DNA sequence: TAGTGGTCTAGACCACGGT
DNA sequence: CCGTGGTCTAGACCACTAA
């Protein structure tokens, strides 16, 4: 672990355990530098982390203070790991299983060409899975991935987590995700697999996920019943 | 403007205009430091900005490269300014007008006490507005704000933008926002004001918005028809 | 006026990548 | 092995806030 992250962690725990009370200033940067036996620039890097987490804020000429909402966001440590996919997000809530409704390879549609930045002759996986939480149908997941970016997907992979295949078997790093969230009326597949009535709304998340190199690797749509969870997000200030 | 931001802007435009092509490395930090006649730390601060925008990534020991999706996110400059509220988000698309369905002051509910970090004897504004885009009903907006945090709200304010009142009249700075997004069935008010059928889903955004000091100042719910827009978000990597 | 955070410099050492 | 980015130091000057 690097020094500035260790210092950030130490200050973070002092905020959470009340050593630095909400609304109060934390020690000035020069004092922190002496206390941690380091330079001021390193302290500033630690402070930058805590600012980006929404725990503290600085007023130039005045000091650096613990935010009143610090406790609310202390849960921000574990962020919202949508990256890790359904398996990790809901795994703690029970048993996740999958039924594979479709697994094929084909050429992409215009929509997919645009979103995945590929050509019309680039083969893609076309995957449709129904995911269960404790044997209750939870979400319908449509996934399109370019074959050359994420090779060697098998039915075996699909019963588990595609994301751990990417990170562990292929050693790729996941970068940004670009999401669009809509409400929609249930279509026939929703009604069949998610047990929807015509009056039960669907919450759909459409996303393009990128590797850290900027290569798009997944264009997916996940659909769930309106009463099976919502999407959380934290928008940071500029 | 500070130096590292100017350098970031210069590199950003070189990426967008193709001087630094997608997939290629940008010059190494030492060369950039010489070119811009500055130190390496300052170059790193500029590079950090572009990383956080998803334009470039670094491979230690190898170099810093322009992402393949750089063009996709070049629009990230203007981010998703949900902060500025409905007026700024949709203002460019036409004329935004408001009808005030309720404007009153009362004591908070338990739900509001928890989300706004206030006590049960702290008065709050209770506001319900119907917002129109080009005279078409767009969203129903329920807003709760503590009176002492955002004083002097008038009907006049409500016909315009509460956010510009906060930033310009009160000189307060807006910080994080914490959002929850659901799909829901239309209630009687939705049906009446948004012209919904029983089978028309509603997209609801529930949010708590904080000042940069961490004081929560707004707890609101905005409801819109499923076919009147969706929510965009960009999730950054860790 | 004194103290704060914001910015910047000119060095330095390290781990890692590709040769 | 050399060059890269990642980290860190010990100074410095500035704009701003508060007394």
PDB file of C-alpha atoms in Angstrom, chain A residues 3-174:
ATOM      1  CA  UNK A   3       1.724   6.118   1.689  1.00  0.00           C
ATOM      2  CA  UNK A   4      -0.922   8.604   0.570  1.00  0.00           C
ATOM      3  CA  UNK A   5      -3.598   5.906   0.495  1.00  0.00           C
ATOM      4  CA  UNK A   6      -2.622   4.769   3.976  1.00  0.00           C
ATOM      5  CA  UNK A   7      -2.875   8.320   5.254  1.00  0.00           C
ATOM      6  CA  UNK A   8      -6.259   8.738   3.551  1.00  0.00           C
ATOM      7  CA  UNK A   9      -7.455   5.537   5.216  1.00  0.00           C
ATOM      8  CA  UNK A  10      -6.213   6.729   8.603  1.00  0.00           C
ATOM      9  CA  UNK A  11      -7.953  10.089   8.310  1.00  0.00           C
ATOM     10  CA  UNK A  12     -11.074   8.346   6.978  1.00  0.00           C
ATOM     11  CA  UNK A  13     -11.308   6.153  10.065  1.00  0.00           C
ATOM     12  CA  UNK A  14     -10.719   9.141  12.353  1.00  0.00           C
ATOM     13  CA  UNK A  15     -13.684  10.817  10.684  1.00  0.00           C
ATOM     14  CA  UNK A  16     -15.881   7.755  11.016  1.00  0.00           C
ATOM     15  CA  UNK A  17     -14.958   7.017  14.624  1.00  0.00           C
ATOM     16  CA  UNK A  18     -15.458  10.645  15.610  1.00  0.00           C
ATOM     17  CA  UNK A  19     -11.855  11.651  16.325  1.00  0.00           C
ATOM     18  CA  UNK A  20     -12.459  14.375  13.742  1.00  0.00           C
ATOM     19  CA  UNK A  21     -16.072  15.384  14.499  1.00  0.00           C
ATOM     20  CA  UNK A  22     -18.565  16.350  11.827  1.00  0.00           C
ATOM     21  CA  UNK A  23     -18.417  20.067  11.047  1.00  0.00           C
ATOM     22  CA  UNK A  24     -15.002  20.505  12.659  1.00  0.00           C
ATOM     23  CA  UNK A  25     -11.763  21.216  10.809  1.00  0.00           C
ATOM     24  CA  UNK A  26      -9.151  18.497  10.504  1.00  0.00           C
ATOM     25  CA  UNK A  27      -5.564  19.510  11.350  1.00  0.00           C
ATOM     26  CA  UNK A  28      -3.890  21.814   8.845  1.00  0.00           C
ATOM     27  CA  UNK A  29      -1.794  20.286   6.086  1.00  0.00           C
ATOM     28  CA  UNK A  30       1.559  21.284   7.581  1.00  0.00           C
ATOM     29  CA  UNK A  31       0.689  19.691  10.916  1.00  0.00           C
ATOM     30  CA  UNK A  32      -0.495  16.504   9.184  1.00  0.00           C
ATOM     31  CA  UNK A  33       2.743  16.420   7.194  1.00  0.00           C
ATOM     32  CA  UNK A  34       4.735  16.567  10.434  1.00  0.00           C
ATOM     33  CA  UNK A  35       2.500  14.036  12.202  1.00  0.00           C
ATOM     34  CA  UNK A  36       2.772  11.506   9.392  1.00  0.00           C
ATOM     35  CA  UNK A  37       6.426  12.416   8.882  1.00  0.00           C
ATOM     36  CA  UNK A  38       5.930  13.210   5.208  1.00  0.00           C
ATOM     37  CA  UNK A  39       5.672  16.151   2.822  1.00  0.00           C
ATOM     38  CA  UNK A  40       2.744  18.460   2.237  1.00  0.00           C
ATOM     39  CA  UNK A  41       2.171  17.266  -1.347  1.00  0.00           C
ATOM     40  CA  UNK A  42       1.617  13.718  -0.091  1.00  0.00           C
ATOM     41  CA  UNK A  43      -0.894  14.973   2.475  1.00  0.00           C
ATOM     42  CA  UNK A  44      -2.701  16.832  -0.306  1.00  0.00           C
ATOM     43  CA  UNK A  45      -2.976  13.644  -2.344  1.00  0.00           C
ATOM     44  CA  UNK A  46      -4.553  11.888   0.638  1.00  0.00           C
ATOM     45  CA  UNK A  47      -6.908  14.825   1.161  1.00  0.00           C
ATOM     46  CA  UNK A  48      -7.873  14.773  -2.540  1.00  0.00           C
ATOM     47  CA  UNK A  49      -9.079  11.190  -2.139  1.00  0.00           C
ATOM     48  CA  UNK A  50     -11.309  12.076   0.799  1.00  0.00           C
ATOM     49  CA  UNK A  51     -12.683  15.079  -1.079  1.00  0.00           C
ATOM     50  CA  UNK A  52     -13.614  12.870  -4.023  1.00  0.00           C
ATOM     51  CA  UNK A  53     -15.415  10.584  -1.588  1.00  0.00           C
ATOM     52  CA  UNK A  54     -17.436  13.484  -0.247  1.00  0.00           C
ATOM     53  CA  UNK A  55     -16.117  13.190   3.305  1.00  0.00           C
ATOM     54  CA  UNK A  56     -14.406  16.580   3.594  1.00  0.00           C
ATOM     55  CA  UNK A  57     -14.195  19.932   1.832  1.00  0.00           C
ATOM     56  CA  UNK A  58     -11.669  22.756   1.866  1.00  0.00           C
ATOM     57  CA  UNK A  59     -12.192  26.489   2.171  1.00  0.00           C
ATOM     58  CA  UNK A  60      -9.014  28.204   0.928  1.00  0.00           C
ATOM     59  CA  UNK A  61      -7.741  30.547   3.583  1.00  0.00           C
ATOM     60  CA  UNK A  62      -9.808  28.879   6.257  1.00  0.00           C
ATOM     61  CA  UNK A  63      -9.275  25.135   6.595  1.00  0.00           C
ATOM     62  CA  UNK A  64     -10.424  21.657   5.681  1.00  0.00           C
ATOM     63  CA  UNK A  65     -13.642  20.480   7.336  1.00  0.00           C
ATOM     64  CA  UNK A  66     -15.567  17.258   7.867  1.00  0.00           C
ATOM     65  CA  UNK A  67     -18.855  17.371   5.989  1.00  0.00           C
ATOM     66  CA  UNK A  68     -22.129  17.169   7.862  1.00  0.00           C
ATOM     67  CA  UNK A  69     -23.168  14.291   5.628  1.00  0.00           C
ATOM     68  CA  UNK A  70     -19.905  12.412   6.245  1.00  0.00           C
ATOM     69  CA  UNK A  71     -21.674   9.539   7.984  1.00  0.00           C
ATOM     70  CA  UNK A  72     -24.165   9.147   5.172  1.00  0.00           C
ATOM     71  CA  UNK A  73     -21.447   8.643   2.620  1.00  0.00           C
ATOM     72  CA  UNK A  74     -19.122   6.533   4.691  1.00  0.00           C
ATOM     73  CA  UNK A  75     -20.815   3.644   2.919  1.00  0.00           C
ATOM     74  CA  UNK A  76     -19.272   4.985  -0.258  1.00  0.00           C
ATOM     75  CA  UNK A  77     -16.208   2.869   0.462  1.00  0.00           C
ATOM     76  CA  UNK A  78     -17.696  -0.048  -1.392  1.00  0.00           C
ATOM     77  CA  UNK A  79     -19.214   2.210  -4.061  1.00  0.00           C
ATOM     78  CA  UNK A  80     -21.809   0.720  -6.354  1.00  0.00           C
ATOM     79  CA  UNK A  81     -20.040  -2.147  -8.006  1.00  0.00           C
ATOM     80  CA  UNK A  82     -22.198  -2.544 -11.035  1.00  0.00           C
ATOM     81  CA  UNK A  83     -18.973  -3.525 -12.772  1.00  0.00           C
ATOM     82  CA  UNK A  84     -18.925  -6.852 -11.131  1.00  0.00           C
ATOM     83  CA  UNK A  85     -22.285  -7.617 -12.628  1.00  0.00           C
ATOM     84  CA  UNK A  86     -25.282  -9.265 -11.135  1.00  0.00           C
ATOM     85  CA  UNK A  87     -23.388 -12.025  -9.391  1.00  0.00           C
ATOM     86  CA  UNK A  88     -21.421  -9.730  -7.085  1.00  0.00           C
ATOM     87  CA  UNK A  89     -24.134  -7.081  -6.662  1.00  0.00           C
ATOM     88  CA  UNK A  90     -26.773  -9.461  -5.448  1.00  0.00           C
ATOM     89  CA  UNK A  91     -24.633 -12.394  -4.359  1.00  0.00           C
ATOM     90  CA  UNK A  92     -24.732 -11.293  -0.741  1.00  0.00           C
ATOM     91  CA  UNK A  93     -28.523 -11.340  -0.784  1.00  0.00           C
ATOM     92  CA  UNK A  94     -28.870 -14.965  -1.700  1.00  0.00           C
ATOM     93  CA  UNK A  95     -28.222 -17.524  -4.369  1.00  0.00           C
ATOM     94  CA  UNK A  96     -27.869 -16.314  -7.955  1.00  0.00           C
ATOM     95  CA  UNK A  97     -28.596 -18.832 -10.699  1.00  0.00           C
ATOM     96  CA  UNK A  98     -29.031 -18.448 -14.446  1.00  0.00           C
ATOM     97  CA  UNK A  99     -31.080 -19.949 -17.204  1.00  0.00           C
ATOM     98  CA  UNK A 100     -29.640 -19.520 -20.693  1.00  0.00           C
ATOM     99  CA  UNK A 101     -32.441 -18.632 -23.102  1.00  0.00           C
ATOM    100  CA  UNK A 102     -30.147 -17.922 -26.042  1.00  0.00           C
ATOM    101  CA  UNK A 103     -26.422 -18.210 -26.775  1.00  0.00           C
ATOM    102  CA  UNK A 104     -25.392 -17.665 -30.374  1.00  0.00           C
ATOM    103  CA  UNK A 105     -22.898 -15.862 -32.594  1.00  0.00           C
ATOM    104  CA  UNK A 106     -23.939 -13.540 -35.424  1.00  0.00           C
ATOM    105  CA  UNK A 107     -23.060 -10.283 -37.208  1.00  0.00           C
ATOM    106  CA  UNK A 108     -24.026  -7.062 -35.438  1.00  0.00           C
ATOM    107  CA  UNK A 109     -26.969  -4.745 -36.064  1.00  0.00           C
ATOM    108  CA  UNK A 110     -26.423  -1.068 -36.903  1.00  0.00           C
ATOM    109  CA  UNK A 111     -27.199  -0.183 -33.309  1.00  0.00           C
ATOM    110  CA  UNK A 112     -24.542  -2.591 -32.053  1.00  0.00           C
ATOM    111  CA  UNK A 113     -21.989  -1.419 -34.634  1.00  0.00           C
ATOM    112  CA  UNK A 114     -22.329   2.113 -33.354  1.00  0.00           C
ATOM    113  CA  UNK A 115     -22.246   1.297 -29.668  1.00  0.00           C
ATOM    114  CA  UNK A 116     -19.417  -1.250 -29.794  1.00  0.00           C
ATOM    115  CA  UNK A 117     -17.352   0.717 -32.349  1.00  0.00           C
ATOM    116  CA  UNK A 118     -17.037  -2.336 -34.632  1.00  0.00           C
ATOM    117  CA  UNK A 119     -17.673  -3.095 -38.323  1.00  0.00           C
ATOM    118  CA  UNK A 120     -20.570  -5.050 -39.756  1.00  0.00           C
ATOM    119  CA  UNK A 121     -18.333  -8.082 -40.364  1.00  0.00           C
ATOM    120  CA  UNK A 122     -17.193  -8.368 -36.730  1.00  0.00           C
ATOM    121  CA  UNK A 123     -18.877 -11.385 -35.105  1.00  0.00           C
ATOM    122  CA  UNK A 124     -20.618 -10.828 -31.785  1.00  0.00           C
ATOM    123  CA  UNK A 125     -22.003 -13.081 -29.089  1.00  0.00           C
ATOM    124  CA  UNK A 126     -25.752 -12.770 -28.646  1.00  0.00           C
ATOM    125  CA  UNK A 127     -26.689 -13.849 -25.140  1.00  0.00           C
ATOM    126  CA  UNK A 128     -30.021 -13.855 -23.324  1.00  0.00           C
ATOM    127  CA  UNK A 129     -30.069 -14.987 -19.732  1.00  0.00           C
ATOM    128  CA  UNK A 130     -32.760 -15.122 -17.103  1.00  0.00           C
ATOM    129  CA  UNK A 131     -31.193 -14.568 -13.678  1.00  0.00           C
ATOM    130  CA  UNK A 132     -32.770 -15.883 -10.487  1.00  0.00           C
ATOM    131  CA  UNK A 133     -32.312 -14.721  -6.900  1.00  0.00           C
ATOM    132  CA  UNK A 134     -33.158 -17.564  -4.523  1.00  0.00           C
ATOM    133  CA  UNK A 135     -34.989 -19.287  -7.375  1.00  0.00           C
ATOM    134  CA  UNK A 136     -37.215 -16.234  -7.955  1.00  0.00           C
ATOM    135  CA  UNK A 137     -36.878 -14.716 -11.457  1.00  0.00           C
ATOM    136  CA  UNK A 138     -35.067 -11.373 -11.025  1.00  0.00           C
ATOM    137  CA  UNK A 139     -33.877  -9.940 -14.327  1.00  0.00           C
ATOM    138  CA  UNK A 140     -33.739 -10.603 -18.029  1.00  0.00           C
ATOM    139  CA  UNK A 141     -30.267  -9.803 -19.364  1.00  0.00           C
ATOM    140  CA  UNK A 142     -29.544  -9.215 -23.063  1.00  0.00           C
ATOM    141  CA  UNK A 143     -25.788  -9.111 -23.698  1.00  0.00           C
ATOM    142  CA  UNK A 144     -23.881  -8.399 -26.925  1.00  0.00           C
ATOM    143  CA  UNK A 145     -20.075  -8.751 -26.944  1.00  0.00           C
ATOM    144  CA  UNK A 146     -17.549  -8.734 -29.813  1.00  0.00           C
ATOM    145  CA  UNK A 147     -16.048 -12.213 -30.043  1.00  0.00           C
ATOM    146  CA  UNK A 148     -12.506 -10.973 -30.636  1.00  0.00           C
ATOM    147  CA  UNK A 149     -12.495  -8.829 -27.498  1.00  0.00           C
ATOM    148  CA  UNK A 150     -13.896 -11.437 -25.123  1.00  0.00           C
ATOM    149  CA  UNK A 151     -12.944 -14.835 -26.593  1.00  0.00           C
ATOM    150  CA  UNK A 152     -13.687 -18.305 -25.276  1.00  0.00           C
ATOM    151  CA  UNK A 153     -17.096 -17.748 -23.770  1.00  0.00           C
ATOM    152  CA  UNK A 154     -18.798 -21.073 -23.121  1.00  0.00           C
ATOM    153  CA  UNK A 155     -22.134 -22.116 -21.655  1.00  0.00           C
ATOM    154  CA  UNK A 156     -20.122 -22.870 -18.534  1.00  0.00           C
ATOM    155  CA  UNK A 157     -19.082 -19.188 -18.364  1.00  0.00           C
ATOM    156  CA  UNK A 158     -22.660 -18.044 -18.773  1.00  0.00           C
ATOM    157  CA  UNK A 159     -23.884 -20.053 -15.799  1.00  0.00           C
ATOM    158  CA  UNK A 160     -21.382 -18.122 -13.692  1.00  0.00           C
ATOM    159  CA  UNK A 161     -20.091 -14.577 -14.116  1.00  0.00           C
ATOM    160  CA  UNK A 162     -18.863 -13.194 -17.434  1.00  0.00           C
ATOM    161  CA  UNK A 163     -17.134 -10.457 -15.478  1.00  0.00           C
ATOM    162  CA  UNK A 164     -14.916 -12.793 -13.504  1.00  0.00           C
ATOM    163  CA  UNK A 165     -14.075 -14.568 -16.784  1.00  0.00           C
ATOM    164  CA  UNK A 166     -12.941 -11.217 -18.186  1.00  0.00           C
ATOM    165  CA  UNK A 167     -10.946 -10.172 -15.166  1.00  0.00           C
ATOM    166  CA  UNK A 168      -9.475 -13.496 -14.083  1.00  0.00           C
ATOM    167  CA  UNK A 169      -9.197 -15.721 -17.167  1.00  0.00           C
ATOM    168  CA  UNK A 170      -8.495 -12.949 -19.662  1.00  0.00           C
ATOM    169  CA  UNK A 171      -6.715 -10.542 -17.248  1.00  0.00           C
ATOM    170  CA  UNK A 172      -8.497  -7.524 -18.706  1.00  0.00           C
ATOM    171  CA  UNK A 173      -9.285  -4.410 -16.708  1.00  0.00           C
ATOM    172  CA  UNK A 174     -12.707  -2.821 -16.835  1.00  0.00           C
TER     173      UNK A 174
END
